[in-house]
């Protein structure tokens, strides 16, 4: 069964610092991978998705993720954190028409 | 283009009661999926409907059920509510099966509290 694992339930960075949120997947075939963001009391918003066209995927709000099959990883990065990036981030894989989510990583941004 | 609309946004129910949640997908989307989000279990898939047919079901008891109407609007029902059913219920709509070319758009959710 396909699954995703997010390392670190909480990540704290300073404003302007690099953001790195980790996601590893388990799949025997090329997976369909997504990153979503959730702000308090809101639904999920798609940040980016892996389409197999390119290993480096650019998303909204300056985020990007690199697909590394050799490491079964799809880590999310942003060069410079903003206060508005504080939220919970979910990595997900599509399997049989449903999304399987990681446990989420809460990102805090310190001024 | 309107997004995914879930009603109501907040709901308080008593143990043993039943509840119905509603989801209106994006116009043109025929697939509607439901997810339960809790602090302990995270985001878990409940079921997916496409053209009024349930195509996929998660590992939830039979108290959880759903349906989809001809206009793609969907409802989910939880009977005999338990305290553990307190959660944020999220609805997602997509054109078809979620894959690399098809993404799911989520509503803001319905916060259900069972007391």
Tab-separated table of C-alpha atoms in Angstrom:
chain	number	residue	atom	x	y	z
A	1	UNK	CA	0.000	0.000	0.000
A	2	UNK	CA	1.173	3.466	-0.789
A	3	UNK	CA	1.976	5.823	2.050
A	4	UNK	CA	3.774	9.048	2.833
A	5	UNK	CA	5.780	9.980	5.892
A	6	UNK	CA	6.451	13.516	6.967
A	7	UNK	CA	9.470	13.906	9.209
A	8	UNK	CA	8.899	16.455	11.940
A	9	UNK	CA	5.467	17.386	13.185
A	10	UNK	CA	6.673	20.896	14.026
A	11	UNK	CA	9.234	23.033	12.252
A	12	UNK	CA	10.187	26.515	13.395
A	13	UNK	CA	12.203	28.961	11.282
A	14	UNK	CA	13.037	32.632	11.450
A	15	UNK	CA	11.562	35.047	8.960
A	16	UNK	CA	13.821	35.113	5.900
A	17	UNK	CA	15.320	31.684	6.601
A	18	UNK	CA	15.115	28.615	4.405
A	19	UNK	CA	12.047	26.433	4.828
A	20	UNK	CA	12.539	22.685	4.414
A	21	UNK	CA	9.643	20.304	5.046
A	22	UNK	CA	10.380	16.624	4.508
A	23	UNK	CA	8.216	14.013	2.833
A	24	UNK	CA	9.111	10.444	1.935
A	25	UNK	CA	6.851	8.109	0.049
A	26	UNK	CA	6.604	4.380	-0.336
A	27	UNK	CA	5.533	3.226	-3.738
A	28	UNK	CA	6.526	0.516	-6.159
A	29	UNK	CA	5.475	2.632	-9.133
A	30	UNK	CA	5.977	6.337	-9.885
A	31	UNK	CA	3.587	8.067	-7.511
A	32	UNK	CA	1.331	11.040	-7.963
A	33	UNK	CA	2.493	13.408	-5.217
A	34	UNK	CA	1.035	16.620	-3.867
A	35	UNK	CA	1.737	19.243	-1.240
A	36	UNK	CA	-1.192	21.007	0.411
A	37	UNK	CA	-1.285	23.853	2.921
A	38	UNK	CA	-3.932	24.407	5.580
A	39	UNK	CA	-4.410	27.685	7.399
A	40	UNK	CA	-6.302	27.707	10.712
A	41	UNK	CA	-9.993	26.870	10.345
A	42	UNK	CA	-9.619	26.490	6.606
A	43	UNK	CA	-9.650	23.691	4.081
A	44	UNK	CA	-6.657	22.469	2.120
A	45	UNK	CA	-5.074	24.494	-0.664
A	46	UNK	CA	-2.903	22.857	-3.294
A	47	UNK	CA	0.657	24.192	-3.292
A	48	UNK	CA	2.104	22.001	-6.029
A	49	UNK	CA	1.974	18.574	-7.618
A	50	UNK	CA	4.443	16.187	-9.205
A	51	UNK	CA	3.490	15.473	-12.798
A	52	UNK	CA	6.592	13.530	-13.937
A	53	UNK	CA	7.345	16.251	-16.501
A	54	UNK	CA	10.090	17.644	-14.293
A	55	UNK	CA	11.709	16.573	-11.064
A	56	UNK	CA	11.784	20.136	-9.721
A	57	UNK	CA	8.254	21.390	-9.307
A	58	UNK	CA	7.394	25.027	-8.699
A	59	UNK	CA	4.255	25.903	-6.832
A	60	UNK	CA	2.452	28.897	-5.488
A	61	UNK	CA	3.750	31.380	-2.909
A	62	UNK	CA	7.392	30.686	-3.806
A	63	UNK	CA	7.387	27.033	-2.773
A	64	UNK	CA	9.007	24.267	-4.755
A	65	UNK	CA	9.621	20.560	-4.320
A	66	UNK	CA	12.118	18.158	-5.812
A	67	UNK	CA	11.156	14.600	-6.678
A	68	UNK	CA	14.019	12.179	-5.965
A	69	UNK	CA	13.077	8.624	-6.814
A	70	UNK	CA	16.424	7.272	-5.578
A	71	UNK	CA	15.629	8.655	-2.118
A	72	UNK	CA	11.845	8.227	-2.388
A	73	UNK	CA	11.533	11.843	-1.316
A	74	UNK	CA	9.513	14.893	-2.285
A	75	UNK	CA	10.700	17.590	0.110
A	76	UNK	CA	9.128	21.048	0.076
A	77	UNK	CA	11.345	24.119	0.192
A	78	UNK	CA	11.120	27.882	0.127
A	79	UNK	CA	14.257	30.059	0.083
A	80	UNK	CA	12.945	32.761	2.396
A	81	UNK	CA	10.161	32.301	4.927
A	82	UNK	CA	7.458	34.922	5.445
A	83	UNK	CA	5.263	35.296	8.484
A	84	UNK	CA	2.297	34.459	6.273
A	85	UNK	CA	3.768	30.988	5.624
A	86	UNK	CA	2.835	29.873	9.147
A	87	UNK	CA	0.398	27.033	8.598
A	88	UNK	CA	0.177	23.247	8.482
A	89	UNK	CA	1.574	21.476	5.450
A	90	UNK	CA	0.536	18.076	4.175
A	91	UNK	CA	2.241	15.788	1.727
A	92	UNK	CA	-0.106	13.407	-0.079
A	93	UNK	CA	-0.013	10.601	-2.615
A	94	UNK	CA	-2.848	9.628	-4.896
A	95	UNK	CA	-3.694	5.937	-4.717
A	96	UNK	CA	-6.678	4.385	-6.405
A	97	UNK	CA	-8.495	7.666	-6.743
A	98	UNK	CA	-8.060	8.753	-3.145
A	99	UNK	CA	-5.484	10.891	-1.427
A	100	UNK	CA	-3.349	9.407	1.327
A	101	UNK	CA	-1.930	12.120	3.527
A	102	UNK	CA	1.068	12.346	5.772
A	103	UNK	CA	0.564	13.405	9.373
A	104	UNK	CA	1.319	17.016	8.585
A	105	UNK	CA	4.036	19.462	9.581
A	106	UNK	CA	3.162	22.631	11.409
A	107	UNK	CA	5.391	25.476	10.311
A	108	UNK	CA	6.013	28.365	12.705
A	109	UNK	CA	7.782	31.510	11.514
A	110	UNK	CA	9.517	33.690	14.093
A	111	UNK	CA	9.979	37.403	13.478
B	1	UNK	CA	-15.726	30.234	-10.670
B	2	UNK	CA	-17.157	29.257	-7.306
B	3	UNK	CA	-15.154	26.909	-5.143
B	4	UNK	CA	-16.258	23.892	-3.154
B	5	UNK	CA	-19.008	24.851	-0.719
B	6	UNK	CA	-19.634	22.951	2.468
B	7	UNK	CA	-22.550	23.563	4.782
B	8	UNK	CA	-22.877	24.089	7.617
B	9	UNK	CA	-19.452	25.359	8.726
B	10	UNK	CA	-20.002	24.473	12.355
B	11	UNK	CA	-22.261	21.955	14.026
B	12	UNK	CA	-22.795	20.791	17.596
B	13	UNK	CA	-24.629	17.528	18.164
B	14	UNK	CA	-25.347	15.245	21.091
B	15	UNK	CA	-24.181	11.643	21.349
B	16	UNK	CA	-26.622	9.273	19.716
B	17	UNK	CA	-27.983	11.822	17.276
B	18	UNK	CA	-27.418	11.734	13.554
B	19	UNK	CA	-26.052	14.462	11.307
B	20	UNK	CA	-26.017	15.281	7.603
B	21	UNK	CA	-23.303	17.367	5.993
B	22	UNK	CA	-23.547	18.869	2.538
B	23	UNK	CA	-21.001	19.553	-0.182
B	24	UNK	CA	-21.476	21.388	-3.465
B	25	UNK	CA	-18.543	20.730	-5.814
B	26	UNK	CA	-17.065	23.043	-8.374
B	27	UNK	CA	-19.240	23.305	-11.446
B	28	UNK	CA	-18.332	20.573	-13.913
B	29	UNK	CA	-16.672	18.359	-11.313
B	30	UNK	CA	-18.228	14.923	-11.087
B	31	UNK	CA	-16.090	13.404	-8.359
B	32	UNK	CA	-16.642	14.219	-4.694
B	33	UNK	CA	-14.547	12.775	-1.876
B	34	UNK	CA	-14.932	13.109	1.863
B	35	UNK	CA	-12.176	13.165	4.466
B	36	UNK	CA	-12.188	13.243	8.245
B	37	UNK	CA	-9.513	15.279	10.007
B	38	UNK	CA	-8.744	14.781	13.699
B	39	UNK	CA	-5.688	15.720	15.768
B	40	UNK	CA	-4.966	12.087	16.558
B	41	UNK	CA	-5.607	10.352	13.262
B	42	UNK	CA	-4.871	13.151	10.830
B	43	UNK	CA	-6.613	13.187	7.461
B	44	UNK	CA	-8.427	9.981	6.628
B	45	UNK	CA	-10.372	9.097	3.515
B	46	UNK	CA	-14.043	8.321	4.019
B	47	UNK	CA	-15.465	7.715	0.554
B	48	UNK	CA	-15.582	8.954	-3.018
B	49	UNK	CA	-18.538	9.380	-5.336
B	50	UNK	CA	-18.523	9.762	-9.090
B	51	UNK	CA	-21.675	10.222	-11.125
B	52	UNK	CA	-23.858	9.164	-8.194
B	53	UNK	CA	-21.915	5.933	-7.590
B	54	UNK	CA	-19.654	5.209	-4.653
B	55	UNK	CA	-16.353	4.177	-6.209
B	56	UNK	CA	-14.161	3.972	-3.183
B	57	UNK	CA	-14.635	3.612	0.541
B	58	UNK	CA	-12.293	4.050	3.460
B	59	UNK	CA	-12.073	2.059	6.640
B	60	UNK	CA	-14.936	3.576	8.612
B	61	UNK	CA	-17.899	1.898	10.294
B	62	UNK	CA	-21.256	1.640	8.577
B	63	UNK	CA	-22.543	4.573	10.622
B	64	UNK	CA	-20.813	6.737	8.045
B	65	UNK	CA	-22.613	6.885	4.734
B	66	UNK	CA	-22.937	9.208	1.817
B	67	UNK	CA	-24.637	9.815	-1.443
B	68	UNK	CA	-24.325	11.949	-4.535
B	69	UNK	CA	-27.093	13.560	-6.486
B	70	UNK	CA	-27.472	14.008	-10.219
B	71	UNK	CA	-26.152	17.582	-9.967
B	72	UNK	CA	-22.984	16.170	-8.294
B	73	UNK	CA	-23.834	17.647	-4.899
B	74	UNK	CA	-23.024	15.219	-2.147
B	75	UNK	CA	-24.122	14.576	1.391
B	76	UNK	CA	-22.590	12.499	4.087
B	77	UNK	CA	-24.489	11.163	7.045
B	78	UNK	CA	-23.271	9.955	10.399
B	79	UNK	CA	-25.736	8.078	12.552
B	80	UNK	CA	-25.581	7.314	16.260
B	81	UNK	CA	-22.924	9.922	16.870
B	82	UNK	CA	-20.051	9.164	19.232
B	83	UNK	CA	-17.710	11.587	20.940
B	84	UNK	CA	-14.912	10.342	18.711
B	85	UNK	CA	-16.758	11.566	15.632
B	86	UNK	CA	-15.852	15.128	16.575
B	87	UNK	CA	-13.701	16.274	13.685
B	88	UNK	CA	-13.313	18.571	10.725
B	89	UNK	CA	-15.008	16.951	7.741
B	90	UNK	CA	-13.559	18.026	4.432
B	91	UNK	CA	-15.060	17.617	1.016
B	92	UNK	CA	-12.954	17.617	-2.134
B	93	UNK	CA	-14.086	17.821	-5.713
B	94	UNK	CA	-12.280	16.935	-8.908
B	95	UNK	CA	-13.104	16.507	-12.547
B	96	UNK	CA	-12.337	12.815	-12.357
B	97	UNK	CA	-9.973	10.460	-10.556
B	98	UNK	CA	-7.195	12.341	-8.781
B	99	UNK	CA	-3.929	11.678	-10.579
B	100	UNK	CA	-1.037	13.711	-11.910
B	101	UNK	CA	-3.309	15.535	-14.302
B	102	UNK	CA	-6.316	15.944	-12.047
B	103	UNK	CA	-6.182	17.706	-8.737
B	104	UNK	CA	-8.625	17.812	-5.859
B	105	UNK	CA	-10.030	21.114	-4.610
B	106	UNK	CA	-11.117	21.240	-1.007
B	107	UNK	CA	-13.904	23.067	0.734
B	108	UNK	CA	-13.432	24.886	4.034
B	109	UNK	CA	-14.867	21.973	5.948
B	110	UNK	CA	-17.585	21.387	8.493
B	111	UNK	CA	-16.463	21.382	12.117
B	112	UNK	CA	-18.566	18.798	13.952
B	113	UNK	CA	-18.517	18.718	17.733
B	114	UNK	CA	-20.267	15.868	19.524
B	115	UNK	CA	-21.098	16.491	23.179
